[in-house]
PDB file of C-alpha atoms in Angstrom:
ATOM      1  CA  UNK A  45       0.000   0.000   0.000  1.00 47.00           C
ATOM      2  CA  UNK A  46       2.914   2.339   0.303  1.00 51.00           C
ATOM      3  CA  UNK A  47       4.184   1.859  -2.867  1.00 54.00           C
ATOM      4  CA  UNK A  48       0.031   3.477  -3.818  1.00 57.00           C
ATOM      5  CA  UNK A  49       0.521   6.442  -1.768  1.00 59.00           C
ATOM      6  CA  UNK A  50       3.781   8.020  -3.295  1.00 68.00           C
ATOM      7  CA  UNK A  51       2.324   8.677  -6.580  1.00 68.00           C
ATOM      8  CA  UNK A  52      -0.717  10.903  -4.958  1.00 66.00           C
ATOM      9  CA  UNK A  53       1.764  12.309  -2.468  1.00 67.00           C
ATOM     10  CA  UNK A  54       3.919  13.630  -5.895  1.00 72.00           C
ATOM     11  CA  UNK A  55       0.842  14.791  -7.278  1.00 68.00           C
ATOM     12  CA  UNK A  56      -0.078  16.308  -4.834  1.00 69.00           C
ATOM     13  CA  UNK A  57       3.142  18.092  -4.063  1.00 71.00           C
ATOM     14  CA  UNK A  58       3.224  19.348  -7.250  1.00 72.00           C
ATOM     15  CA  UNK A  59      -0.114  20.547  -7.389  1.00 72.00           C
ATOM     16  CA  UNK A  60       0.193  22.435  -4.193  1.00 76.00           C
ATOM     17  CA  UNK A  61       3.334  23.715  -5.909  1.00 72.00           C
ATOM     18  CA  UNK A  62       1.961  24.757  -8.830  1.00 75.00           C
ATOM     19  CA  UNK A  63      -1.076  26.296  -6.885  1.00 80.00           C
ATOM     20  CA  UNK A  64       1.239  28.405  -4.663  1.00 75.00           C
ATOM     21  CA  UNK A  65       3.182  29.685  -7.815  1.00 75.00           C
ATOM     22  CA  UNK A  66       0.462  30.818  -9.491  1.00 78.00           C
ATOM     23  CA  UNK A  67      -1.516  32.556  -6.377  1.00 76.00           C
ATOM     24  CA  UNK A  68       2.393  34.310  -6.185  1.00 77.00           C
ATOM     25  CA  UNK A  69       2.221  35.342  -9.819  1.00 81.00           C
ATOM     26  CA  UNK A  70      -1.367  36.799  -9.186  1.00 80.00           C
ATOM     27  CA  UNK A  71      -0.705  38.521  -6.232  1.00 88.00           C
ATOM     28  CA  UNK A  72       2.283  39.997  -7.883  1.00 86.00           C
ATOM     29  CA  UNK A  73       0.057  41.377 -10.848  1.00 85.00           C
ATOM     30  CA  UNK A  74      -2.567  42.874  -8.918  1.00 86.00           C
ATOM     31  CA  UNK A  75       0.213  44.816  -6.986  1.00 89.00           C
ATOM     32  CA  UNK A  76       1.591  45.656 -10.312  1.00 89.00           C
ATOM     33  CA  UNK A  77      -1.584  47.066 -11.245  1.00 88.00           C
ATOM     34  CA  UNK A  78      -2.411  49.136  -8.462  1.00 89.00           C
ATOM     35  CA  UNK A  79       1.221  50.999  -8.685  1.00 91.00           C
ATOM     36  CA  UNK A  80       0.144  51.653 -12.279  1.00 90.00           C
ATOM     37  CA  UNK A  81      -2.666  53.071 -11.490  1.00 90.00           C
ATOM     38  CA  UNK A  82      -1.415  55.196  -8.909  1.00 91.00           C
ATOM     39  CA  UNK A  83       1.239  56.582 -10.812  1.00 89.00           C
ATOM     40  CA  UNK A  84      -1.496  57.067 -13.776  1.00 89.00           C
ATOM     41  CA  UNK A  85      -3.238  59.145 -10.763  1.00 89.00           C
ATOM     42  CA  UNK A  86      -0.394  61.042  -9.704  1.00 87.00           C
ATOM     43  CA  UNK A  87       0.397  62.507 -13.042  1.00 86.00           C
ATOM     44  CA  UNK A  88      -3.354  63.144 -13.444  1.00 86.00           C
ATOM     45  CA  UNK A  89      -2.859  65.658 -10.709  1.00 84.00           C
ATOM     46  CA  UNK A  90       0.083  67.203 -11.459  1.00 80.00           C
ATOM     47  CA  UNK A  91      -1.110  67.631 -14.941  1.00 78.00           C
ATOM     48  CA  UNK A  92      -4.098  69.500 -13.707  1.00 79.00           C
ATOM     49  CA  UNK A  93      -2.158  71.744 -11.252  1.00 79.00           C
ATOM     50  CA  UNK A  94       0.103  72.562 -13.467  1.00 69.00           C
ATOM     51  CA  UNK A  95      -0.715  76.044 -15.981  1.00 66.00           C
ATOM     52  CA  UNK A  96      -1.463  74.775 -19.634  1.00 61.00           C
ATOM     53  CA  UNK A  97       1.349  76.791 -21.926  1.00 67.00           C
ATOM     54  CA  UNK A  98       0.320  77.522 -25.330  1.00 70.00           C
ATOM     55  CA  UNK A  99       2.984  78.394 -28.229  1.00 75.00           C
ATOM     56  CA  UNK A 100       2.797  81.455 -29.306  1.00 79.00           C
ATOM     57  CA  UNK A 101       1.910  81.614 -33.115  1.00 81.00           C
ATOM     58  CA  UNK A 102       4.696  81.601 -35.402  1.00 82.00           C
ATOM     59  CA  UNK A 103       5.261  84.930 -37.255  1.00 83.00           C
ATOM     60  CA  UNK A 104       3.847  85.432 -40.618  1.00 82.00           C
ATOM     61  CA  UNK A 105       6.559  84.745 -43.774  1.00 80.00           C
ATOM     62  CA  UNK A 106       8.481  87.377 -44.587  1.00 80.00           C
ATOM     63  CA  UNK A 107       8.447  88.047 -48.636  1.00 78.00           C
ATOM     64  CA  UNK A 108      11.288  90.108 -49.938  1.00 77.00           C
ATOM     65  CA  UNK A 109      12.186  90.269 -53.715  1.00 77.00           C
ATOM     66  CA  UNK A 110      15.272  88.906 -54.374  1.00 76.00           C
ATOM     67  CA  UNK A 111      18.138  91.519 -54.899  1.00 77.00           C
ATOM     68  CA  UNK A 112      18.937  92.178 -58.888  1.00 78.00           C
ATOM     69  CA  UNK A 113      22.555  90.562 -59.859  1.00 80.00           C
ATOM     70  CA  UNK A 114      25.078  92.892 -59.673  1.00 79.00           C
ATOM     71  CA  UNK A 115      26.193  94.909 -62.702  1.00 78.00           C
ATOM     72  CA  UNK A 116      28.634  92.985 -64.667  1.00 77.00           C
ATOM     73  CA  UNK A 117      30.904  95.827 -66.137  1.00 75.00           C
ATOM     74  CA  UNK A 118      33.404  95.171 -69.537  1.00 73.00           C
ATOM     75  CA  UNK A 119      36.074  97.403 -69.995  1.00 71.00           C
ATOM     76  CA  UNK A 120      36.022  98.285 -73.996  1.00 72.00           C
ATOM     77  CA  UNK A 121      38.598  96.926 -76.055  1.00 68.00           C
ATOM     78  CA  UNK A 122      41.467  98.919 -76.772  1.00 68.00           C
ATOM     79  CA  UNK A 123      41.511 100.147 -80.320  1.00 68.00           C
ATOM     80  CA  UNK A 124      43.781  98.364 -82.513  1.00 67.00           C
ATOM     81  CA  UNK A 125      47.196 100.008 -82.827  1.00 64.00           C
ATOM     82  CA  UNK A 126      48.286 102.070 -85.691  1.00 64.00           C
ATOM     83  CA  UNK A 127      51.831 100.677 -86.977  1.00 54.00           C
ATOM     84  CA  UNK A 128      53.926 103.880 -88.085  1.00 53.00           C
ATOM     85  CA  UNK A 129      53.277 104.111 -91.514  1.00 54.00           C
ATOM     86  CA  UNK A 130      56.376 102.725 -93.482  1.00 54.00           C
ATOM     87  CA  UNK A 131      58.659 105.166 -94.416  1.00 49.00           C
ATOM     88  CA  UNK A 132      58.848 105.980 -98.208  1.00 53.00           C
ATOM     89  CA  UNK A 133      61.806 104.600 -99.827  1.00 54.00           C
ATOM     90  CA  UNK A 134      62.929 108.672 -99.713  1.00 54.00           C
ATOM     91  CA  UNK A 135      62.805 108.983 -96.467  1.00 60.00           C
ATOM     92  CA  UNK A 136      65.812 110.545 -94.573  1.00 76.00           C
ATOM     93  CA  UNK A 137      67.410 110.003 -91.331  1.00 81.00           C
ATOM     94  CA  UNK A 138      65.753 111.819 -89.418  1.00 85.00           C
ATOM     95  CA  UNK A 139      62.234 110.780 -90.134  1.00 87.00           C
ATOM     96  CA  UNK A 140      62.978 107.167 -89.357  1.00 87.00           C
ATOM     97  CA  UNK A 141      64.933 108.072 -86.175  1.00 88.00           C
ATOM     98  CA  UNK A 142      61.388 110.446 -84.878  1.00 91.00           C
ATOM     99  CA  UNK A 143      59.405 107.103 -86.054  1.00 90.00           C
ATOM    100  CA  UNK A 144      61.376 105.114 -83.734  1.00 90.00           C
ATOM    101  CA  UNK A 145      60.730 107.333 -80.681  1.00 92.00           C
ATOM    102  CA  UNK A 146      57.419 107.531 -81.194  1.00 92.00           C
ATOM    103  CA  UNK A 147      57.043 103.971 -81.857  1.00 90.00           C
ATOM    104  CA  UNK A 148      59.156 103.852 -78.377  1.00 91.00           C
ATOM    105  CA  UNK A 149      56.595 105.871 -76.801  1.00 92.00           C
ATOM    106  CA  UNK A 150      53.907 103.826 -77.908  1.00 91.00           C
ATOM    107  CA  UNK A 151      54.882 100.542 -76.498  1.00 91.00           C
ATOM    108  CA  UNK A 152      56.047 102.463 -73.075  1.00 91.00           C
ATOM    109  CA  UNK A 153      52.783 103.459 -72.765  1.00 90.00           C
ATOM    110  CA  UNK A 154      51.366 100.130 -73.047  1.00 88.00           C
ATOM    111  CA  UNK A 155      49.409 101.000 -76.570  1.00 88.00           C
ATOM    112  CA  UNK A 156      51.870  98.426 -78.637  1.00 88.00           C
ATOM    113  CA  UNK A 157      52.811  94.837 -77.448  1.00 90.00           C
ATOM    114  CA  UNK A 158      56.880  93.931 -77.497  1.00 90.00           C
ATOM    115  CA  UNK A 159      56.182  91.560 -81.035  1.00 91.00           C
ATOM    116  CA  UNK A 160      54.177  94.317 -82.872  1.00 90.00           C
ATOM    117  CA  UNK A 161      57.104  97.095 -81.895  1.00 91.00           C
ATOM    118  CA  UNK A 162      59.640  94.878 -83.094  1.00 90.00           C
ATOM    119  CA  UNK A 163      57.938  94.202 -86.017  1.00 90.00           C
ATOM    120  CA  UNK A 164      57.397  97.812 -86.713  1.00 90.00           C
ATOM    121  CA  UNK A 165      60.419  98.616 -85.877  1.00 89.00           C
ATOM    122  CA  UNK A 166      61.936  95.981 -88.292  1.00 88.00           C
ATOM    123  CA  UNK A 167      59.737  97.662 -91.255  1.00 88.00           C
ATOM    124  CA  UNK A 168      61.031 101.160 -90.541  1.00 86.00           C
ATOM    125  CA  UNK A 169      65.011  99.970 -90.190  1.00 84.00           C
ATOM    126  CA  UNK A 170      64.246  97.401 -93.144  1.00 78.00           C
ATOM    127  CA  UNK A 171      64.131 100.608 -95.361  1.00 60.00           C
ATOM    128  CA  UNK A 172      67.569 102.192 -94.391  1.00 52.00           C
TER     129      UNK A 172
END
């Protein structure tokens, strides 16, 4: 008869067990719902003592026309250079030497580039 007993002793172990776990798990649940809804109280209240701030309404857009591009300014082009005028075959001295100043002058003032003075210059002295 003993050897009857042990298997309604183990089940009832384990059901007592099993009982006792989930009465614990219950318990524990109903406490965790209380605290919730405490809290959920609590912040009720402090939500209603607390002044309701409103944001103030945004400002209305701005519209400014955009700003014109600049001026885009072009110098003119500098007028072509006038080559001294070859020298007729007659010519003295003295002519070609005041065409070679003033050829001298021109490119010191910037109006003749170094190749077109030296190619002037070759068309006066090419004469001699």
């Amino acid at each position: 008869m003993l050897r009857r007993r042990r298997p309604l002793l183990r089940a009832a172990a384990v059901g007592g067990v099993a009982y006792a776990a989930g009465h614990h798990s219950a318990t524990k649940s109903a406490e965790q719902q209380s605290t919730d809804a405490q809290q959920s109280a609590q912040i009720e209240d402090l939500q209603q003592q607390q002044p309701v701030y409103q944001q103030p309404a945004p400002p209305p857009p701005v519209y400014q026309q955009a700003a014109p591009p600049p001026p885009v300014y072009q110098q003119p082009a500098p007028p072509p250079p006038q080559a001294a005028a070859p020298a007729p075959s007659g010519a003295t001295t003295d002519d070609k030497l005041a065409q070679l100043k003033q050829l001298g002058e021109l490119r010191e003032s910037g109006v003749l580039t170094d190749a077109e003075f030296e190619a002037t210059k070759l068309k006066i002295l090419g004469s001699f």
